[in-house]
Short mmCIF file of C-alpha atoms and ligand atoms in Angstrom, two decimals:
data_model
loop_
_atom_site.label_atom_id
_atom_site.label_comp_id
_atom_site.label_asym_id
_atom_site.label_seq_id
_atom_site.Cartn_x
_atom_site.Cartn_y
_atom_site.Cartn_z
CA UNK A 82 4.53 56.92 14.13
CA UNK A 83 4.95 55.93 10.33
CA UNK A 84 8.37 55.05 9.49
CA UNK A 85 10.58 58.09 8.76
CA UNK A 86 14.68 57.65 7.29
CA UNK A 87 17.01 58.80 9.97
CA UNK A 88 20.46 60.19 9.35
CA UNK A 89 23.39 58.18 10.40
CA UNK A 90 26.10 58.64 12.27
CA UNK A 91 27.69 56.06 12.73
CA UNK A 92 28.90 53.89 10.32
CA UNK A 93 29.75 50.92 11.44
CA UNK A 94 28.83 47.68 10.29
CA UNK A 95 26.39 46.93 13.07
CA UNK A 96 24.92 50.25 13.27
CA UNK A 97 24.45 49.68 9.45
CA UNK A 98 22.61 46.52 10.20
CA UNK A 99 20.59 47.68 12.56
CA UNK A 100 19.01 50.60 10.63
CA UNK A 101 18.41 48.26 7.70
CA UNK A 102 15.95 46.00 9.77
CA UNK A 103 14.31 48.42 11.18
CA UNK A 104 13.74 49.53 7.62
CA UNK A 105 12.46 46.66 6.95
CA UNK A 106 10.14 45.42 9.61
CA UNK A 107 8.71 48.89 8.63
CA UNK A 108 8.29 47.94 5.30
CA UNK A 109 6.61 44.41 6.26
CA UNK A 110 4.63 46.01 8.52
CA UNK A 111 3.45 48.67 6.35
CA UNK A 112 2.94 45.57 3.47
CA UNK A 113 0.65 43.42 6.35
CA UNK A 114 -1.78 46.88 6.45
CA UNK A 115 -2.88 47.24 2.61
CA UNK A 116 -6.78 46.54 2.65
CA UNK A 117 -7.60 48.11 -0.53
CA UNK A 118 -5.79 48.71 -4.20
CA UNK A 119 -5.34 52.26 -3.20
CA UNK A 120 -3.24 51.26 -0.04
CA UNK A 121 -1.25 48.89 -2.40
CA UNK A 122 -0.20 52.08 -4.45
CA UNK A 123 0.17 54.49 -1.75
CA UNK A 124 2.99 51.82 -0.67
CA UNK A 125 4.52 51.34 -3.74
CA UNK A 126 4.74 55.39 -4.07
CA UNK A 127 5.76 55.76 -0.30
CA UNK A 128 8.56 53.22 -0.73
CA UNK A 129 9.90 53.06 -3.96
CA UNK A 130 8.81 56.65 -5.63
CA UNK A 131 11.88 57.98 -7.98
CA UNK A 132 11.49 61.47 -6.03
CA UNK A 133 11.86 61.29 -2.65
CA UNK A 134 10.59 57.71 -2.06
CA UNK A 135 12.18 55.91 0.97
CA UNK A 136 14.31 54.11 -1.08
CA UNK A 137 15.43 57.45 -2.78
CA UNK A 138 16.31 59.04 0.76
CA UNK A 139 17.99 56.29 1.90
CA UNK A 140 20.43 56.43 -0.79
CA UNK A 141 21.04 60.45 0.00
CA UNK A 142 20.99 60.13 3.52
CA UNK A 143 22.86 57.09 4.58
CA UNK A 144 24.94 57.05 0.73
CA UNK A 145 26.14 60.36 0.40
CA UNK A 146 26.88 61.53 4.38
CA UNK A 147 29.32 58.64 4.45
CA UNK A 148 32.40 59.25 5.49
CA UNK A 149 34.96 58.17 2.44
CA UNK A 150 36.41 55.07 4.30
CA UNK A 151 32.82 53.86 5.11
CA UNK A 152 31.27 54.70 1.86
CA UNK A 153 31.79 50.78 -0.04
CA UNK A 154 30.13 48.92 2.90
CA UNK A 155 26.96 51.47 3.13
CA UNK A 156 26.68 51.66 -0.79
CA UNK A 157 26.75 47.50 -0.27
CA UNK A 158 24.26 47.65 2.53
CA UNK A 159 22.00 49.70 0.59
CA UNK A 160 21.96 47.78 -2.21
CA UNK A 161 20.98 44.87 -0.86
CA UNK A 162 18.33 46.59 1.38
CA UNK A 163 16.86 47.83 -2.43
CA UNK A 164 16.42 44.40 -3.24
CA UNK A 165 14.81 43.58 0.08
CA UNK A 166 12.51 46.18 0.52
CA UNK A 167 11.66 45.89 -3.75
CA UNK A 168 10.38 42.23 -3.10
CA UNK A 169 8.53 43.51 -0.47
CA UNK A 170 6.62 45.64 -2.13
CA UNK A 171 6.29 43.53 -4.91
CA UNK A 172 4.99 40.59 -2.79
CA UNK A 173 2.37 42.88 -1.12
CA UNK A 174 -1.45 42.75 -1.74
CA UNK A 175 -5.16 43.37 -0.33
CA UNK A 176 -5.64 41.20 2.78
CA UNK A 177 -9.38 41.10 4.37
CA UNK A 178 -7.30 42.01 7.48
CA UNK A 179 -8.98 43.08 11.11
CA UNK A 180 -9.66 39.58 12.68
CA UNK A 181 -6.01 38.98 14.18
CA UNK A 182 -7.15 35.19 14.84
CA UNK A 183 -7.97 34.54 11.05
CA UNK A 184 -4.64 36.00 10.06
CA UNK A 185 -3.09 33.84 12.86
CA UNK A 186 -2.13 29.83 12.22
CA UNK A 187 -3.50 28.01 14.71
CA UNK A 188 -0.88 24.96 15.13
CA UNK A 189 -2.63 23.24 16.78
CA UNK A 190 -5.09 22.28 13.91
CA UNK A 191 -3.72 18.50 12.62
CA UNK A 192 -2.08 19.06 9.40
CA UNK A 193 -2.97 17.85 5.99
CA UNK A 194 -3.05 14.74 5.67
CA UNK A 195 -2.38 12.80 2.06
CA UNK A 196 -4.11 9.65 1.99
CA UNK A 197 -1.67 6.74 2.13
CA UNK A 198 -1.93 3.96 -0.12
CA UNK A 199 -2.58 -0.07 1.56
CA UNK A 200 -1.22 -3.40 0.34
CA UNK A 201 -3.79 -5.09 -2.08
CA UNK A 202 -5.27 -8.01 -0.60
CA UNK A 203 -3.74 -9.98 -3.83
CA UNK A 204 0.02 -8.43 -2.93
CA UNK A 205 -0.84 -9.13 0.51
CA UNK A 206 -1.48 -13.24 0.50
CA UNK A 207 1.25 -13.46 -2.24
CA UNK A 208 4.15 -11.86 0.14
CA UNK A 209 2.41 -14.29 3.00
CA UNK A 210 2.89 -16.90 1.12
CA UNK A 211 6.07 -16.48 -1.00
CA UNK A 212 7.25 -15.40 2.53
CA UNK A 213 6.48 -19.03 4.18
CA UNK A 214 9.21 -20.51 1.62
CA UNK A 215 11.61 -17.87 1.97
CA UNK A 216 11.76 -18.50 5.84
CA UNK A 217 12.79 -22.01 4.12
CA UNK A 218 15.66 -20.86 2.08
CA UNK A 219 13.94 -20.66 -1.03
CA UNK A 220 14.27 -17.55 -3.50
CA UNK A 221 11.96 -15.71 -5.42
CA UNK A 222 12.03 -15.67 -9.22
CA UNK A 223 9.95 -13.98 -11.64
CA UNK A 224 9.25 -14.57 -15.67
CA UNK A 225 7.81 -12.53 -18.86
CA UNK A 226 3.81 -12.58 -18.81
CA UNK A 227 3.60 -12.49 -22.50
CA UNK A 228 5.18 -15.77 -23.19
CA UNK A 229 6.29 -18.56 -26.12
CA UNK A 230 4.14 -21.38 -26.84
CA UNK A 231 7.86 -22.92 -26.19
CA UNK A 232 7.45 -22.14 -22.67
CA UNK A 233 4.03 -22.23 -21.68
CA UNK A 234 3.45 -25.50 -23.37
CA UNK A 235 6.35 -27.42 -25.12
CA UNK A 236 9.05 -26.95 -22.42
CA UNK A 237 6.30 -28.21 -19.55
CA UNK A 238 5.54 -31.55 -21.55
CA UNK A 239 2.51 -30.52 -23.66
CA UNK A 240 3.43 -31.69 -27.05
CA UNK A 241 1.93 -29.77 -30.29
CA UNK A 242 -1.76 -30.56 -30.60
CA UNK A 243 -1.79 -32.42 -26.64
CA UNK A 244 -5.35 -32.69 -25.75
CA UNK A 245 -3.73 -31.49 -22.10
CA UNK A 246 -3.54 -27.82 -23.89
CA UNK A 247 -7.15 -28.02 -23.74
CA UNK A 248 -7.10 -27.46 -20.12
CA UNK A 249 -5.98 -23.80 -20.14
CA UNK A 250 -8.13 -21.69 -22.17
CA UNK A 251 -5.33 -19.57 -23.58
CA UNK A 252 -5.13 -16.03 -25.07
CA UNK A 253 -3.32 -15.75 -27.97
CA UNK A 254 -1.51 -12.54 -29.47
CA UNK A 255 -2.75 -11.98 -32.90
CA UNK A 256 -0.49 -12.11 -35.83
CA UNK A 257 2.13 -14.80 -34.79
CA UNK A 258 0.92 -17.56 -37.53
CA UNK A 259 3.85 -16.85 -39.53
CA UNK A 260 6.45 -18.32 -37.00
CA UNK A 261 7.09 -21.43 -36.13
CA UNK A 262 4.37 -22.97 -33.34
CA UNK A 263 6.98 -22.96 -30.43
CA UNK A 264 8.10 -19.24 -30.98
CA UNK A 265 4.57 -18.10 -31.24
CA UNK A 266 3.50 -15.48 -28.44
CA UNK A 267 0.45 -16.00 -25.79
CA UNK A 268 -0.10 -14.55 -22.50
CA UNK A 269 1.03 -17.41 -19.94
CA UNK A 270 -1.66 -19.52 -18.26
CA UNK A 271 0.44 -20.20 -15.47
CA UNK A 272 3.59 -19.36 -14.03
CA UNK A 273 5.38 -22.75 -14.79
CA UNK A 274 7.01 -21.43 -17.87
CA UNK A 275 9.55 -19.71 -15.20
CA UNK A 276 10.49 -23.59 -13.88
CA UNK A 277 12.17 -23.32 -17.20
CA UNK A 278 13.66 -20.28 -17.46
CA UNK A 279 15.06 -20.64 -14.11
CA UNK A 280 16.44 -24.04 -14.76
CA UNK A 281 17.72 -22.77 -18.08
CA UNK A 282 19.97 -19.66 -16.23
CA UNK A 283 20.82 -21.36 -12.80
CA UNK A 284 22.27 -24.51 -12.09
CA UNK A 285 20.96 -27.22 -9.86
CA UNK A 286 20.27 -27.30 -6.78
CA UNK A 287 17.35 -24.56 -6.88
CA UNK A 288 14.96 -23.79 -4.40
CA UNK A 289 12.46 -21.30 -5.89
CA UNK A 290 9.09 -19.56 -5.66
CA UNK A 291 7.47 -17.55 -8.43
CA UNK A 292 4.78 -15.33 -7.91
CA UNK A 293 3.05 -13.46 -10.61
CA UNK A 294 -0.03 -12.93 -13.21
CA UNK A 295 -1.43 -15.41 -15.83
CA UNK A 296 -4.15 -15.04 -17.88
CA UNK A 297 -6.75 -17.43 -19.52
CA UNK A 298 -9.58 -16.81 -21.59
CA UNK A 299 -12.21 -17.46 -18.82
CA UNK A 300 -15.03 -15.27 -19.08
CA UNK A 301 -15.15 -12.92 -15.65
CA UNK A 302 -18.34 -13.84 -13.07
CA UNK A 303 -17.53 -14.65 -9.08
CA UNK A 304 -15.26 -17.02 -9.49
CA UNK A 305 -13.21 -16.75 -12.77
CA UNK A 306 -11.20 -13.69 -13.55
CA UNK A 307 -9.38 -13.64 -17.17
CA UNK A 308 -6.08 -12.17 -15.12
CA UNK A 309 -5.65 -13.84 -11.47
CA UNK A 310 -2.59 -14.58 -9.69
CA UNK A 311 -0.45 -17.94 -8.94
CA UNK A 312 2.67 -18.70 -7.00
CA UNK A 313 4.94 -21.48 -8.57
CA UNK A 314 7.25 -23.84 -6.14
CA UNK A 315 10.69 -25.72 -7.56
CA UNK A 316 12.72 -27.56 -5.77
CA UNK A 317 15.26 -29.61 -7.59
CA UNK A 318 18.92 -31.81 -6.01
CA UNK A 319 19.46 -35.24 -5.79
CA UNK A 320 17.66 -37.22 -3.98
CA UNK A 321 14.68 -35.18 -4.08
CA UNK A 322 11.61 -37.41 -3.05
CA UNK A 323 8.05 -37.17 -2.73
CA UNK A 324 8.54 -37.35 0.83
CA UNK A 325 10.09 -33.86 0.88
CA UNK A 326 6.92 -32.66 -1.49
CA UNK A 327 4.61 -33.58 0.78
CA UNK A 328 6.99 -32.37 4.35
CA UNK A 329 7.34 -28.55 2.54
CA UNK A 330 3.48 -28.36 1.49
CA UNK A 331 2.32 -29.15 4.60
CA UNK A 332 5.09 -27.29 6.47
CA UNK A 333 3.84 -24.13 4.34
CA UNK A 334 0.05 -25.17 4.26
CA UNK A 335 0.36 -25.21 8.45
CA UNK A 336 1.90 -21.99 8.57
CA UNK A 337 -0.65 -20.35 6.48
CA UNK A 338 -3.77 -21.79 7.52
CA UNK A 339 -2.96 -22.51 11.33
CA UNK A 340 -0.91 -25.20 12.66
CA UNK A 341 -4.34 -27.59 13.64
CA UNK A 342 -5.13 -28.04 9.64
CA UNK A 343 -4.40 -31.43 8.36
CA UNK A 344 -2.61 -31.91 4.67
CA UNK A 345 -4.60 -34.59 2.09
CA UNK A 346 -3.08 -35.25 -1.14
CA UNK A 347 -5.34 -36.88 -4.05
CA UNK A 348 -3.56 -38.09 -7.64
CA UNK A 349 -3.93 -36.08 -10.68
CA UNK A 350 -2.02 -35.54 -13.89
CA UNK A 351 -0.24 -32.69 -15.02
CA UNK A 352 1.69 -33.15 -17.86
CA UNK A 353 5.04 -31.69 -16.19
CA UNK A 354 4.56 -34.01 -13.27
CA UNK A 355 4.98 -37.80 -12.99
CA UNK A 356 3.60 -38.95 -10.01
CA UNK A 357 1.22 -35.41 -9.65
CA UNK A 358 -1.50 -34.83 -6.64
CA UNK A 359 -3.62 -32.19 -5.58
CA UNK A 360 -3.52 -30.76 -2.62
CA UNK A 361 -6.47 -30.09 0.15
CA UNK A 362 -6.64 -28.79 3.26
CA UNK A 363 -8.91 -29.33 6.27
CA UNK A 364 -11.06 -26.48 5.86
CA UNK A 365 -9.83 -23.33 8.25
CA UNK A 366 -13.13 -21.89 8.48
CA UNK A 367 -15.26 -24.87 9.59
CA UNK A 368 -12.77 -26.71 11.24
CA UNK A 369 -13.39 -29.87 8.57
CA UNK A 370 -16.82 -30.80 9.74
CA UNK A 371 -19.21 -29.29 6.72
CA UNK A 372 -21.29 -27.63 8.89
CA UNK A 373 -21.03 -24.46 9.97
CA UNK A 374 -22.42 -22.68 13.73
CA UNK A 375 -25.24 -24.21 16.59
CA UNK A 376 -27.38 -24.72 13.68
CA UNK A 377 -25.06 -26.55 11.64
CA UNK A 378 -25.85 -24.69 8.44
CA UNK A 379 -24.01 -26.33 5.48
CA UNK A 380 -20.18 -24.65 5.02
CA UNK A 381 -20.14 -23.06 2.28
CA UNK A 382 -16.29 -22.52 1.36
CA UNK A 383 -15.67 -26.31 1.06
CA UNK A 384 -19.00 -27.43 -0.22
CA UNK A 385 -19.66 -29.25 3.10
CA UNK A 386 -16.83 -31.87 2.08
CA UNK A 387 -14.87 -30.38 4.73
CA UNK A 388 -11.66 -29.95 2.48
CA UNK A 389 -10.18 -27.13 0.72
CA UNK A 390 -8.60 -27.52 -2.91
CA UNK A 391 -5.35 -25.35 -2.96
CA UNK A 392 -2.78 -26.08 -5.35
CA UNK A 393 -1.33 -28.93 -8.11
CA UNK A 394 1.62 -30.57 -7.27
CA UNK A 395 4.28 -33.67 -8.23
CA UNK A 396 7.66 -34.78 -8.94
CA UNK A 397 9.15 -33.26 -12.07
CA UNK A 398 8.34 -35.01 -15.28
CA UNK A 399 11.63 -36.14 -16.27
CA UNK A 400 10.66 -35.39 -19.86
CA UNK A 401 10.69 -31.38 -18.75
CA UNK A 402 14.46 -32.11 -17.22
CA UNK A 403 15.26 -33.35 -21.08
CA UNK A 404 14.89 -29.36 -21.99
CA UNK A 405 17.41 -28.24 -19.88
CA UNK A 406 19.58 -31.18 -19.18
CA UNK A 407 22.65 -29.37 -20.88
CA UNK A 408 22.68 -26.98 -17.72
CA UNK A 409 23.28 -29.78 -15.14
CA UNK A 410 19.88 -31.01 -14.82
CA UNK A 411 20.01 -35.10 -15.70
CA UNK A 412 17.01 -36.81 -14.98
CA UNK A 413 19.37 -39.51 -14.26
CA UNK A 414 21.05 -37.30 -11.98
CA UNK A 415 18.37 -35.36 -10.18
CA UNK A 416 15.32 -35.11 -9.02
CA UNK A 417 12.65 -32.24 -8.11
CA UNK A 418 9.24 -31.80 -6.75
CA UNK A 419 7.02 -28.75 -8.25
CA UNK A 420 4.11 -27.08 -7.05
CA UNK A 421 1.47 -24.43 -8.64
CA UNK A 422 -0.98 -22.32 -6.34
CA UNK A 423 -4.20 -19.65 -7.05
CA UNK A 424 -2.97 -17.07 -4.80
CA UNK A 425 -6.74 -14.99 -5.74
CA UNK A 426 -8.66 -18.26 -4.79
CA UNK A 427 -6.86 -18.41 -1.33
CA UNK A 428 -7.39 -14.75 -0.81
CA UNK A 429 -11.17 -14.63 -1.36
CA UNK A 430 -11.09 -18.31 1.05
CA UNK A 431 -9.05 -16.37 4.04
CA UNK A 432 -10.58 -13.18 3.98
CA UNK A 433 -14.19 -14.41 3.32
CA UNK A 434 -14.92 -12.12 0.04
CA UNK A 435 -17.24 -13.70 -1.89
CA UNK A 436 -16.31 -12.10 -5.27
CA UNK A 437 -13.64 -12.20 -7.09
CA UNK A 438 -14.24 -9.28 -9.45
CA UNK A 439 -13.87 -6.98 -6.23
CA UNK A 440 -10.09 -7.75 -6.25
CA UNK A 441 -9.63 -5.65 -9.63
CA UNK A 442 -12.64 -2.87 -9.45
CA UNK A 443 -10.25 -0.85 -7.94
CA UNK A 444 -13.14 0.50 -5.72
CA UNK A 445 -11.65 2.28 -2.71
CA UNK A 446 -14.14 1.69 -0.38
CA UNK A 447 -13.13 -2.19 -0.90
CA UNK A 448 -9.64 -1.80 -0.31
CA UNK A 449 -9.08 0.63 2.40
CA UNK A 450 -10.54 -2.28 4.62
CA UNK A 451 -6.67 -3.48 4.20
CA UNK A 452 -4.82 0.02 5.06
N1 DAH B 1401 0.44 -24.93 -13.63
C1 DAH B 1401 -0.68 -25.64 -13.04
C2 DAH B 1401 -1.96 -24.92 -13.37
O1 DAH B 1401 -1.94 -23.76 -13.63
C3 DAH B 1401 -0.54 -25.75 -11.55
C4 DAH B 1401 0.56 -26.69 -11.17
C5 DAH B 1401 0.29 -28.01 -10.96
C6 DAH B 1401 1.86 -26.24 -11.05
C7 DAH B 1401 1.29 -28.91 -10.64
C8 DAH B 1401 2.87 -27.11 -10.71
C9 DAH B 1401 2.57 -28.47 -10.51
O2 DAH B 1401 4.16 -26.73 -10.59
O3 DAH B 1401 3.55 -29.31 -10.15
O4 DAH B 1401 -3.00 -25.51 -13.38
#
């Protein structure tokens, strides 16, 4: 039986209610049925038609047989059932219809899912690592990638014109031969420039790690990249010694590697350290012997020497304690030891890629082997 107006009676609010959704389940139900364009209009006409549309007969039948006292809360009912059933109406359109089950949702179907990102395998080492030192009280700091020659060079001990500036291929901006050399911009080759700002803003003792990019003007194949990734170490009080150096690194180097590798530290020179060393480790993936599986086929991560390069290290030059003496940091007074790692070199090591370039291809295939 199509829906047909009845008269009312009574009044009262719920009675008023009541006839109102019946009205409109009628209405929805009517809405579900158009199949065709002509359907859609027979609706509208049916239900909303100036003369003697639904909507018209409510308002005469349930409007004007009110009884007086009754008559504000029906003409408010009926208002708001216009509204209701107009949307309706509006909202309504062809559906293919018949097949109940493709009109039904089946919930038990999985949902839709949005891919979820996964932690870069860069991000990933560098909060391993930077992690190992907070679990030692130290703090993470961060510095400007576009930097001053100041910073990058002067502050660390490399005088103007230092043949040791001839280690780090540096990009310069373009444009900056008008200022003075120091205030000159360059993107930072390493992330020791922050040792400086951090020693400029807090006072000593500092225990720090710095994570971040640095650029040099290395020309990309499997190996290089012009942007990788280091992780600077600080540590400056009194009474630091080389001693405590070499405890932290191979504190840290055990708790990244595995707690069998053994610690090896070889002199070197970096101008911001005085005594500085390189580190190795044994190497984690043949166990330090060179040789790799029953056939003993050469290893090829440490060259078959059986040790792993993996950062620079030393006892702050007390030349670079000169810049920034005037915020408590007398080379008289204290000491430090310093550290500098590749964080992209140890990824590629302890995941066994064999490419650097893959790191920053952004290829998704690559990196969803890390979600
Ligand atoms: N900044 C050096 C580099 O990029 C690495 C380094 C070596 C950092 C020794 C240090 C350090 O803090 O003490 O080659």
């Amino acid at each position: 039986m199509p829906y047909a107006v009845p008269k009312l009676t009574d009044y009262s609010p719920a009675a008023l209610e009541k006839a109102a959704n019946e009205c409109i389940s009628a209405c929805q139900a009517e809405a579900a049925e158009v199949r065709s364009d002509s359907d859609l209009k027979s609706l509208r006409d049916r239900w909303m038609a100036r003369k003697n549309g639904i909507l018209t007969q409510i308002n005469d039948l349930w409007l004007k047989g009110a009884p007086k006292e009754a008559k504000r809360d029906a003409g408010m009912r009926v208002n708001e059932l216009k509204v209701r059933i107009t949307e309706l109406v509006d909202a309504a359109h062809v559906t293919s219809g018949g097949d109940a089950a493709a009109e039904s949702v089946d919930i038990s179907l999985p949902g839709i899912r949005r891919p979820i990102g996964a932690e870069h395998p860069i991000i990933k080492t560098m909060n391993e690592i930077v992690g190992v030192f907070q679990k030692l009280g130290y703090s993470v700091a961060e510095g400007p990638v576009v930097e001053t020659d100041y910073y990058n060079f002067e502050a660390l001990n490399f005088p103007p014109n230092h043949p040791a500036r001839d280690t780090q291929d540096t990009l310069f901006i373009a444009n900056q031969q008008s200022k003075p050399q120091r205030e000159r911009l360059l993107l930072r080759t390493h992330t020791s420039p922050v040792q400086i700002h951090t020693m400029e803003t807090m006072r000593p003792p500092i225990r720090i790690v710095i994570p971040g990019k640095v650029h040099r003007n290395d020309p990309p194949d499997a190996s290089h990249s012009p942007m990788f990734h280091q992780i600077e170490g600080l540590a400056v009080d009194t009474n630091i010694t080389f001693g405590d150096l070499k405890g932290t690194l191979d504190h840290a180097m055990k708790s990244l590697f595995g707690s069998n590798v053994k610690t090896h530290f070889r002199p070197s020179f970096f101008p911001f350290t005085e005594p500085s060393a390189e580190l190795y480790v044994s190497c984690f993936i043949c166990g330090g012997s060179g040789k790799r599986g029953a056939d003993n086929a050469p290893c090829r991560p440490c060259k078959q020497t059986g040790w792993i390069e993996v950062l620079g290290c030393g006892m702050v030059d007390p030349n670079v304690f000169e810049f920034v003496k005037d915020n408590g940091y007398d080379p008289k007074k204290v000491s430090g030891f310093a550290f500098g790692m590749g964080v992209d070199r140890l990824a590629l090591l302890k995941y066994g890629v064999d490419d650097i370039q893959l790191f920053f291809q952004g290829d998704v295939r690559f990196l969803e082997q890390w979600a």
